[in-house]
Tab-separated table of C-alpha atoms in Angstrom:
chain	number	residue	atom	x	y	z
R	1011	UNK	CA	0.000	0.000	0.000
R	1012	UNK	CA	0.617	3.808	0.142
R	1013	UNK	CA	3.678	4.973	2.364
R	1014	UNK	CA	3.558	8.512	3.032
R	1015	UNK	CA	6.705	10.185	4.795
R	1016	UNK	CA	6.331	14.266	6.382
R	1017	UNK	CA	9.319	16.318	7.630
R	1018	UNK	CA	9.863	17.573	9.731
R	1019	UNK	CA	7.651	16.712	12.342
R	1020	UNK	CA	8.228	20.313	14.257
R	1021	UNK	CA	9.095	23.382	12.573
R	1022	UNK	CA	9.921	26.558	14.271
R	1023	UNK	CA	9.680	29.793	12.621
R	1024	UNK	CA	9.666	33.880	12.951
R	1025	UNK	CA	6.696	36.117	12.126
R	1026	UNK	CA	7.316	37.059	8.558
R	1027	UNK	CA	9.371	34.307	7.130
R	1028	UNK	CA	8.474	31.397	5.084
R	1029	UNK	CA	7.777	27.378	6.173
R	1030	UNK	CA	8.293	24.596	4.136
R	1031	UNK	CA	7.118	21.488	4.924
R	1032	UNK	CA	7.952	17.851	2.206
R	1033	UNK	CA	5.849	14.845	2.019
R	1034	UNK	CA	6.856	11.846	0.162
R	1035	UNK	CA	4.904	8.888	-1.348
R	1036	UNK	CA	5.767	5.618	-2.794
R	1037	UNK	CA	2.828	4.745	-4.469
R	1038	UNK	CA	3.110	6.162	-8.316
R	1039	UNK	CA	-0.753	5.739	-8.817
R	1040	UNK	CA	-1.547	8.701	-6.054
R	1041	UNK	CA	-3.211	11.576	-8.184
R	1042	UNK	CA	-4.666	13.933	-5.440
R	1043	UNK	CA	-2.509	15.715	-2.576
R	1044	UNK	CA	-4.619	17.698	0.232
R	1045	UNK	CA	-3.200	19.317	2.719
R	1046	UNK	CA	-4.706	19.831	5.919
R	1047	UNK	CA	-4.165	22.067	8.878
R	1048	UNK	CA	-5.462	21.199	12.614
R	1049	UNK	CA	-5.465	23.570	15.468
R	1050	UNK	CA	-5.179	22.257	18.763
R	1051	UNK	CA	-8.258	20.673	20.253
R	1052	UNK	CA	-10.069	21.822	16.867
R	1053	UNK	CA	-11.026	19.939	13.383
R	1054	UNK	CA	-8.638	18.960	10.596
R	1055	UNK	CA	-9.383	21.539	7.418
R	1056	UNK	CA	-8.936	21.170	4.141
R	1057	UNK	CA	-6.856	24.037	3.160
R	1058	UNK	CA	-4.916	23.247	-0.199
R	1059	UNK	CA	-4.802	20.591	-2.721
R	1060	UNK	CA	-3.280	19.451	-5.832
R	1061	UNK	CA	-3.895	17.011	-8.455
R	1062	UNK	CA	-1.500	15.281	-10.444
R	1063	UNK	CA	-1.911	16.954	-13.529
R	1064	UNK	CA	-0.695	20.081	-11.884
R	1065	UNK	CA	3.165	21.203	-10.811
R	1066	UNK	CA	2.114	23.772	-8.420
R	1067	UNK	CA	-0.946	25.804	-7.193
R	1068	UNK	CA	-1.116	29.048	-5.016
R	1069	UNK	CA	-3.800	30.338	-2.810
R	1070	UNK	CA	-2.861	33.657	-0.756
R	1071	UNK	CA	0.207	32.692	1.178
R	1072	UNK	CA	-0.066	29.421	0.884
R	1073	UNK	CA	1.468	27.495	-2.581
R	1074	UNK	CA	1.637	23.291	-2.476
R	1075	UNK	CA	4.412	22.173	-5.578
R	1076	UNK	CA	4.379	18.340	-6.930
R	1077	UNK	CA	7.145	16.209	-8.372
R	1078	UNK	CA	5.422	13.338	-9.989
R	1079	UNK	CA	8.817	11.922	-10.925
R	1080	UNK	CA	10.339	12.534	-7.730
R	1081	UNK	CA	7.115	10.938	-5.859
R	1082	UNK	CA	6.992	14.566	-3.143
R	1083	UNK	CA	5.169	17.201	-2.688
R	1084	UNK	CA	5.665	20.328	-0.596
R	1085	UNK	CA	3.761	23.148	1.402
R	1086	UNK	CA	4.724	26.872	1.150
R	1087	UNK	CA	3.665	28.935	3.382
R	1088	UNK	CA	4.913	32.774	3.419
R	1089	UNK	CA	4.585	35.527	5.671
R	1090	UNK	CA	3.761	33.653	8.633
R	1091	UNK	CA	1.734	34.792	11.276
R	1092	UNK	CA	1.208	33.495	14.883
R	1093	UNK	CA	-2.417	32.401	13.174
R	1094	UNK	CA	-0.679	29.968	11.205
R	1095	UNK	CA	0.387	27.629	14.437
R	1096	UNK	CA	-1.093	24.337	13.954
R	1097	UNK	CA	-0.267	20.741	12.896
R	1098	UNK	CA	-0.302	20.217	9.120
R	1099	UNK	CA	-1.216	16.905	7.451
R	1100	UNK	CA	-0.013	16.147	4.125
R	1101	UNK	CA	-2.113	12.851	2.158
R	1102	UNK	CA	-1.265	11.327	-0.946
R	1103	UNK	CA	-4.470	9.469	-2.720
R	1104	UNK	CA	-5.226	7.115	-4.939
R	1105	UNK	CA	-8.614	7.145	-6.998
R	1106	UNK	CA	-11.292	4.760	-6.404
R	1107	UNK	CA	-14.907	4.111	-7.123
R	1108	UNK	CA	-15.179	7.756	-7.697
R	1109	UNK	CA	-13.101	9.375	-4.995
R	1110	UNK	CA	-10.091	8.831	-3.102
R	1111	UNK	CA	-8.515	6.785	-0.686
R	1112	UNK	CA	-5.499	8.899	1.418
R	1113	UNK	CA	-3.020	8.097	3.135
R	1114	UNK	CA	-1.843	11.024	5.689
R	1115	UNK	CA	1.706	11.723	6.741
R	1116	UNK	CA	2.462	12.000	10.586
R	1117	UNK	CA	2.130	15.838	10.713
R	1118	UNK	CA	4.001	18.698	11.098
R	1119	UNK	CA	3.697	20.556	14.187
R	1120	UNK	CA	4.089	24.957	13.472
R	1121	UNK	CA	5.045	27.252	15.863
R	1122	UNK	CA	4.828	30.384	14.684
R	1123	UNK	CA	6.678	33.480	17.377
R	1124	UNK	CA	5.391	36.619	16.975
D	1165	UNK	CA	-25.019	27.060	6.493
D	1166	UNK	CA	-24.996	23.853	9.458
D	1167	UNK	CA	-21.565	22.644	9.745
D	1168	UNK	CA	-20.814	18.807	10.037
D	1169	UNK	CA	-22.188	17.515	13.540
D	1170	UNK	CA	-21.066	14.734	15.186
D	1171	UNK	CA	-22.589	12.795	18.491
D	1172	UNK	CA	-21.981	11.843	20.814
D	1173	UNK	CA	-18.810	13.712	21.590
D	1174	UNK	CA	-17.741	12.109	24.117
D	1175	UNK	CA	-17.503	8.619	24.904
D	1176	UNK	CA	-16.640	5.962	27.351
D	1177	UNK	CA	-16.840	2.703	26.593
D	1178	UNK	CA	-15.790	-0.831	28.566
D	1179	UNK	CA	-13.577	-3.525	26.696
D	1180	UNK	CA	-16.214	-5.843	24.927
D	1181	UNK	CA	-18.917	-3.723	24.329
D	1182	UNK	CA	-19.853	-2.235	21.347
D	1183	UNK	CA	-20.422	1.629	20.284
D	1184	UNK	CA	-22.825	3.421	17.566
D	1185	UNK	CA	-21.024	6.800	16.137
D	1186	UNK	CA	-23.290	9.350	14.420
D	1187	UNK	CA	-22.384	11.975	11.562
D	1188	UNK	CA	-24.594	14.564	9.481
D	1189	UNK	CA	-23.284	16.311	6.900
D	1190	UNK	CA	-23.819	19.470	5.291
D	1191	UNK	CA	-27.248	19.498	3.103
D	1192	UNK	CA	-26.520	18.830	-0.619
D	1193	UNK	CA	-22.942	16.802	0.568
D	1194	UNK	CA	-23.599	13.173	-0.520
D	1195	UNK	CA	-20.342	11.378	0.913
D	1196	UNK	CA	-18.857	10.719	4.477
D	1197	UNK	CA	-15.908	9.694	5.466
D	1198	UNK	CA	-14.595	8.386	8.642
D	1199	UNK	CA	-10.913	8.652	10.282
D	1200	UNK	CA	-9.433	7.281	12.745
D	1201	UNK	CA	-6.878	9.820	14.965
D	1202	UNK	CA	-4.614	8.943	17.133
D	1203	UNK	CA	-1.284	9.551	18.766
D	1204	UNK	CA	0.003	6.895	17.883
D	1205	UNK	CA	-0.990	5.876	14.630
D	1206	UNK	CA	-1.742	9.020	13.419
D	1207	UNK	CA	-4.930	9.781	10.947
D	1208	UNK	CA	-6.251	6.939	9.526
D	1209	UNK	CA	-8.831	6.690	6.585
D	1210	UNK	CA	-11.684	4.031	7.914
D	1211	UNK	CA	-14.066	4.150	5.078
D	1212	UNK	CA	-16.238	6.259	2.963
D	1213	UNK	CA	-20.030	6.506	1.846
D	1214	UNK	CA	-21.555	7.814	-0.821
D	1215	UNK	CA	-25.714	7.656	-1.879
D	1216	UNK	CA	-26.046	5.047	0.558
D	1217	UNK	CA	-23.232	2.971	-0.491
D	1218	UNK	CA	-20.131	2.068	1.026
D	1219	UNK	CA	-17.544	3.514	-2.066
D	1220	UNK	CA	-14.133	2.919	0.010
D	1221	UNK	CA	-12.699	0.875	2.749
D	1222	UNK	CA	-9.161	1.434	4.500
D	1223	UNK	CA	-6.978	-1.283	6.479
D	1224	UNK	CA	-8.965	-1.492	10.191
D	1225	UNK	CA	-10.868	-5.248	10.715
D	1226	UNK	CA	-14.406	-6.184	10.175
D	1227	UNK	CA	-15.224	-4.771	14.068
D	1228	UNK	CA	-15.570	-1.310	12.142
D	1229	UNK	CA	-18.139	-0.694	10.244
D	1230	UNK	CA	-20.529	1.794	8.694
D	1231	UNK	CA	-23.709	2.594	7.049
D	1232	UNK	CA	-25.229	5.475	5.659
D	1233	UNK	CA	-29.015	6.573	5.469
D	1234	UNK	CA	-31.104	8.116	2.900
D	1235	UNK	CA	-30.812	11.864	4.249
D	1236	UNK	CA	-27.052	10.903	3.871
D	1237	UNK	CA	-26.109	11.097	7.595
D	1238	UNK	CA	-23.753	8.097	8.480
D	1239	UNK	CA	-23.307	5.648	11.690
D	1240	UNK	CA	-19.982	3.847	12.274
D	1241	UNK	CA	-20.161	1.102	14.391
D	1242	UNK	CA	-17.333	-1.044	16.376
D	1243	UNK	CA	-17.780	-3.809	17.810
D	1244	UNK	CA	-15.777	-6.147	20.788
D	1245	UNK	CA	-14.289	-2.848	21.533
D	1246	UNK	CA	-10.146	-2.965	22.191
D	1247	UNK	CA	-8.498	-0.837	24.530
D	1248	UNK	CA	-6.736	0.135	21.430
D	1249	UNK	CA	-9.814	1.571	19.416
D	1250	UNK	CA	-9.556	4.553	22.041
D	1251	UNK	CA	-9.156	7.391	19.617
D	1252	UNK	CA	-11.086	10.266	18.188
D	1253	UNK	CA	-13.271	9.531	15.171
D	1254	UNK	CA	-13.458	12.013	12.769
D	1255	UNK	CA	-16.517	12.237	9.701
D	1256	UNK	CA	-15.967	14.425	7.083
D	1257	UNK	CA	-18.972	15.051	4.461
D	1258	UNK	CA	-17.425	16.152	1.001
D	1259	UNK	CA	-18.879	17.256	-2.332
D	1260	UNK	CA	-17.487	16.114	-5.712
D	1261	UNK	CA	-17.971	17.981	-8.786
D	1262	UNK	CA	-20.352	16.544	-11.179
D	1263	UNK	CA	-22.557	15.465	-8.807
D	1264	UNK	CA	-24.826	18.712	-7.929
D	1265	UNK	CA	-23.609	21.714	-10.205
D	1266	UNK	CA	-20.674	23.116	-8.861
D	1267	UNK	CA	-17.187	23.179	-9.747
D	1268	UNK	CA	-14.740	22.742	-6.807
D	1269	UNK	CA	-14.740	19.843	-4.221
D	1270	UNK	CA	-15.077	20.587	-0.987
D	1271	UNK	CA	-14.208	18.330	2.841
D	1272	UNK	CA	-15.537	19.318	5.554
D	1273	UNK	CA	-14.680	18.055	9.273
D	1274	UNK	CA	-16.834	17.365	11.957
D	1275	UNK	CA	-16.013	18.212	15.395
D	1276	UNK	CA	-15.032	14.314	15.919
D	1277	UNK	CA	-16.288	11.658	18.932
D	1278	UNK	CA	-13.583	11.189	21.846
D	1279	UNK	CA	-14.117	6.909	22.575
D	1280	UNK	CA	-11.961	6.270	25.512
D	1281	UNK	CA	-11.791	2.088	25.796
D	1282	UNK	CA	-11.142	1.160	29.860
Protein backbone atom coordinates (compact mmCIF):
# COMPACT_ATOMS: atom_id res chain seq x y z
CA UNK A 1 0.00 0.00 0.00
CA UNK A 2 0.62 3.81 0.14
CA UNK A 3 3.68 4.97 2.36
CA UNK A 4 3.56 8.51 3.03
CA UNK A 5 6.71 10.19 4.80
CA UNK A 6 6.33 14.27 6.38
CA UNK A 7 9.32 16.32 7.63
CA UNK A 8 9.86 17.57 9.73
CA UNK A 9 7.65 16.71 12.34
CA UNK A 10 8.23 20.31 14.26
CA UNK A 11 9.10 23.38 12.57
CA UNK A 12 9.92 26.56 14.27
CA UNK A 13 9.68 29.79 12.62
CA UNK A 14 9.67 33.88 12.95
CA UNK A 15 6.70 36.12 12.13
CA UNK A 16 7.32 37.06 8.56
CA UNK A 17 9.37 34.31 7.13
CA UNK A 18 8.47 31.40 5.08
CA UNK A 19 7.78 27.38 6.17
CA UNK A 20 8.29 24.60 4.14
CA UNK A 21 7.12 21.49 4.92
CA UNK A 22 7.95 17.85 2.21
CA UNK A 23 5.85 14.84 2.02
CA UNK A 24 6.86 11.85 0.16
CA UNK A 25 4.90 8.89 -1.35
CA UNK A 26 5.77 5.62 -2.79
CA UNK A 27 2.83 4.75 -4.47
CA UNK A 28 3.11 6.16 -8.32
CA UNK A 29 -0.75 5.74 -8.82
CA UNK A 30 -1.55 8.70 -6.05
CA UNK A 31 -3.21 11.58 -8.18
CA UNK A 32 -4.67 13.93 -5.44
CA UNK A 33 -2.51 15.72 -2.58
CA UNK A 34 -4.62 17.70 0.23
CA UNK A 35 -3.20 19.32 2.72
CA UNK A 36 -4.71 19.83 5.92
CA UNK A 37 -4.17 22.07 8.88
CA UNK A 38 -5.46 21.20 12.61
CA UNK A 39 -5.47 23.57 15.47
CA UNK A 40 -5.18 22.26 18.76
CA UNK A 41 -8.26 20.67 20.25
CA UNK A 42 -10.07 21.82 16.87
CA UNK A 43 -11.03 19.94 13.38
CA UNK A 44 -8.64 18.96 10.60
CA UNK A 45 -9.38 21.54 7.42
CA UNK A 46 -8.94 21.17 4.14
CA UNK A 47 -6.86 24.04 3.16
CA UNK A 48 -4.92 23.25 -0.20
CA UNK A 49 -4.80 20.59 -2.72
CA UNK A 50 -3.28 19.45 -5.83
CA UNK A 51 -3.89 17.01 -8.45
CA UNK A 52 -1.50 15.28 -10.44
CA UNK A 53 -1.91 16.95 -13.53
CA UNK A 54 -0.70 20.08 -11.88
CA UNK A 55 3.17 21.20 -10.81
CA UNK A 56 2.11 23.77 -8.42
CA UNK A 57 -0.95 25.80 -7.19
CA UNK A 58 -1.12 29.05 -5.02
CA UNK A 59 -3.80 30.34 -2.81
CA UNK A 60 -2.86 33.66 -0.76
CA UNK A 61 0.21 32.69 1.18
CA UNK A 62 -0.07 29.42 0.88
CA UNK A 63 1.47 27.49 -2.58
CA UNK A 64 1.64 23.29 -2.48
CA UNK A 65 4.41 22.17 -5.58
CA UNK A 66 4.38 18.34 -6.93
CA UNK A 67 7.14 16.21 -8.37
CA UNK A 68 5.42 13.34 -9.99
CA UNK A 69 8.82 11.92 -10.93
CA UNK A 70 10.34 12.53 -7.73
CA UNK A 71 7.11 10.94 -5.86
CA UNK A 72 6.99 14.57 -3.14
CA UNK A 73 5.17 17.20 -2.69
CA UNK A 74 5.66 20.33 -0.60
CA UNK A 75 3.76 23.15 1.40
CA UNK A 76 4.72 26.87 1.15
CA UNK A 77 3.66 28.94 3.38
CA UNK A 78 4.91 32.77 3.42
CA UNK A 79 4.58 35.53 5.67
CA UNK A 80 3.76 33.65 8.63
CA UNK A 81 1.73 34.79 11.28
CA UNK A 82 1.21 33.49 14.88
CA UNK A 83 -2.42 32.40 13.17
CA UNK A 84 -0.68 29.97 11.21
CA UNK A 85 0.39 27.63 14.44
CA UNK A 86 -1.09 24.34 13.95
CA UNK A 87 -0.27 20.74 12.90
CA UNK A 88 -0.30 20.22 9.12
CA UNK A 89 -1.22 16.91 7.45
CA UNK A 90 -0.01 16.15 4.12
CA UNK A 91 -2.11 12.85 2.16
CA UNK A 92 -1.26 11.33 -0.95
CA UNK A 93 -4.47 9.47 -2.72
CA UNK A 94 -5.23 7.11 -4.94
CA UNK A 95 -8.61 7.15 -7.00
CA UNK A 96 -11.29 4.76 -6.40
CA UNK A 97 -14.91 4.11 -7.12
CA UNK A 98 -15.18 7.76 -7.70
CA UNK A 99 -13.10 9.38 -5.00
CA UNK A 100 -10.09 8.83 -3.10
CA UNK A 101 -8.52 6.78 -0.69
CA UNK A 102 -5.50 8.90 1.42
CA UNK A 103 -3.02 8.10 3.14
CA UNK A 104 -1.84 11.02 5.69
CA UNK A 105 1.71 11.72 6.74
CA UNK A 106 2.46 12.00 10.59
CA UNK A 107 2.13 15.84 10.71
CA UNK A 108 4.00 18.70 11.10
CA UNK A 109 3.70 20.56 14.19
CA UNK A 110 4.09 24.96 13.47
CA UNK A 111 5.05 27.25 15.86
CA UNK A 112 4.83 30.38 14.68
CA UNK A 113 6.68 33.48 17.38
CA UNK A 114 5.39 36.62 16.98
CA UNK B 1 -25.02 27.06 6.49
CA UNK B 2 -25.00 23.85 9.46
CA UNK B 3 -21.56 22.64 9.75
CA UNK B 4 -20.81 18.81 10.04
CA UNK B 5 -22.19 17.51 13.54
CA UNK B 6 -21.07 14.73 15.19
CA UNK B 7 -22.59 12.80 18.49
CA UNK B 8 -21.98 11.84 20.81
CA UNK B 9 -18.81 13.71 21.59
CA UNK B 10 -17.74 12.11 24.12
CA UNK B 11 -17.50 8.62 24.90
CA UNK B 12 -16.64 5.96 27.35
CA UNK B 13 -16.84 2.70 26.59
CA UNK B 14 -15.79 -0.83 28.57
CA UNK B 15 -13.58 -3.53 26.70
CA UNK B 16 -16.21 -5.84 24.93
CA UNK B 17 -18.92 -3.72 24.33
CA UNK B 18 -19.85 -2.23 21.35
CA UNK B 19 -20.42 1.63 20.28
CA UNK B 20 -22.83 3.42 17.57
CA UNK B 21 -21.02 6.80 16.14
CA UNK B 22 -23.29 9.35 14.42
CA UNK B 23 -22.38 11.97 11.56
CA UNK B 24 -24.59 14.56 9.48
CA UNK B 25 -23.28 16.31 6.90
CA UNK B 26 -23.82 19.47 5.29
CA UNK B 27 -27.25 19.50 3.10
CA UNK B 28 -26.52 18.83 -0.62
CA UNK B 29 -22.94 16.80 0.57
CA UNK B 30 -23.60 13.17 -0.52
CA UNK B 31 -20.34 11.38 0.91
CA UNK B 32 -18.86 10.72 4.48
CA UNK B 33 -15.91 9.69 5.47
CA UNK B 34 -14.60 8.39 8.64
CA UNK B 35 -10.91 8.65 10.28
CA UNK B 36 -9.43 7.28 12.75
CA UNK B 37 -6.88 9.82 14.96
CA UNK B 38 -4.61 8.94 17.13
CA UNK B 39 -1.28 9.55 18.77
CA UNK B 40 0.00 6.90 17.88
CA UNK B 41 -0.99 5.88 14.63
CA UNK B 42 -1.74 9.02 13.42
CA UNK B 43 -4.93 9.78 10.95
CA UNK B 44 -6.25 6.94 9.53
CA UNK B 45 -8.83 6.69 6.58
CA UNK B 46 -11.68 4.03 7.91
CA UNK B 47 -14.07 4.15 5.08
CA UNK B 48 -16.24 6.26 2.96
CA UNK B 49 -20.03 6.51 1.85
CA UNK B 50 -21.56 7.81 -0.82
CA UNK B 51 -25.71 7.66 -1.88
CA UNK B 52 -26.05 5.05 0.56
CA UNK B 53 -23.23 2.97 -0.49
CA UNK B 54 -20.13 2.07 1.03
CA UNK B 55 -17.54 3.51 -2.07
CA UNK B 56 -14.13 2.92 0.01
CA UNK B 57 -12.70 0.87 2.75
CA UNK B 58 -9.16 1.43 4.50
CA UNK B 59 -6.98 -1.28 6.48
CA UNK B 60 -8.96 -1.49 10.19
CA UNK B 61 -10.87 -5.25 10.71
CA UNK B 62 -14.41 -6.18 10.17
CA UNK B 63 -15.22 -4.77 14.07
CA UNK B 64 -15.57 -1.31 12.14
CA UNK B 65 -18.14 -0.69 10.24
CA UNK B 66 -20.53 1.79 8.69
CA UNK B 67 -23.71 2.59 7.05
CA UNK B 68 -25.23 5.48 5.66
CA UNK B 69 -29.02 6.57 5.47
CA UNK B 70 -31.10 8.12 2.90
CA UNK B 71 -30.81 11.86 4.25
CA UNK B 72 -27.05 10.90 3.87
CA UNK B 73 -26.11 11.10 7.60
CA UNK B 74 -23.75 8.10 8.48
CA UNK B 75 -23.31 5.65 11.69
CA UNK B 76 -19.98 3.85 12.27
CA UNK B 77 -20.16 1.10 14.39
CA UNK B 78 -17.33 -1.04 16.38
CA UNK B 79 -17.78 -3.81 17.81
CA UNK B 80 -15.78 -6.15 20.79
CA UNK B 81 -14.29 -2.85 21.53
CA UNK B 82 -10.15 -2.96 22.19
CA UNK B 83 -8.50 -0.84 24.53
CA UNK B 84 -6.74 0.13 21.43
CA UNK B 85 -9.81 1.57 19.42
CA UNK B 86 -9.56 4.55 22.04
CA UNK B 87 -9.16 7.39 19.62
CA UNK B 88 -11.09 10.27 18.19
CA UNK B 89 -13.27 9.53 15.17
CA UNK B 90 -13.46 12.01 12.77
CA UNK B 91 -16.52 12.24 9.70
CA UNK B 92 -15.97 14.42 7.08
CA UNK B 93 -18.97 15.05 4.46
CA UNK B 94 -17.42 16.15 1.00
CA UNK B 95 -18.88 17.26 -2.33
CA UNK B 96 -17.49 16.11 -5.71
CA UNK B 97 -17.97 17.98 -8.79
CA UNK B 98 -20.35 16.54 -11.18
CA UNK B 99 -22.56 15.46 -8.81
CA UNK B 100 -24.83 18.71 -7.93
CA UNK B 101 -23.61 21.71 -10.21
CA UNK B 102 -20.67 23.12 -8.86
CA UNK B 103 -17.19 23.18 -9.75
CA UNK B 104 -14.74 22.74 -6.81
CA UNK B 105 -14.74 19.84 -4.22
CA UNK B 106 -15.08 20.59 -0.99
CA UNK B 107 -14.21 18.33 2.84
CA UNK B 108 -15.54 19.32 5.55
CA UNK B 109 -14.68 18.05 9.27
CA UNK B 110 -16.83 17.36 11.96
CA UNK B 111 -16.01 18.21 15.40
CA UNK B 112 -15.03 14.31 15.92
CA UNK B 113 -16.29 11.66 18.93
CA UNK B 114 -13.58 11.19 21.85
CA UNK B 115 -14.12 6.91 22.57
CA UNK B 116 -11.96 6.27 25.51
CA UNK B 117 -11.79 2.09 25.80
CA UNK B 118 -11.14 1.16 29.86
Amino acid sequence: GENVEQHPSTLSVQEGDSAVIKCTYSDSASNYFPWYKQELGKRPQLIIDIRSNVGEKKDQRIAVTLNKTAKHFSLHITETQPEDSAVYFCAASTASGGSYIPTFGRGTSLIVHP
Amino acid sequence: KAGVTQTPRYLIKTRGQQVTLSCSPISGHRSVSWYQQTPGQGLQFLFEYFSETQRNKGNFPGRFSGRQFSNSRSEMNVSTLELGDSALYLCASSYYPGTGGRSTYEQYFGPGTRLTVT
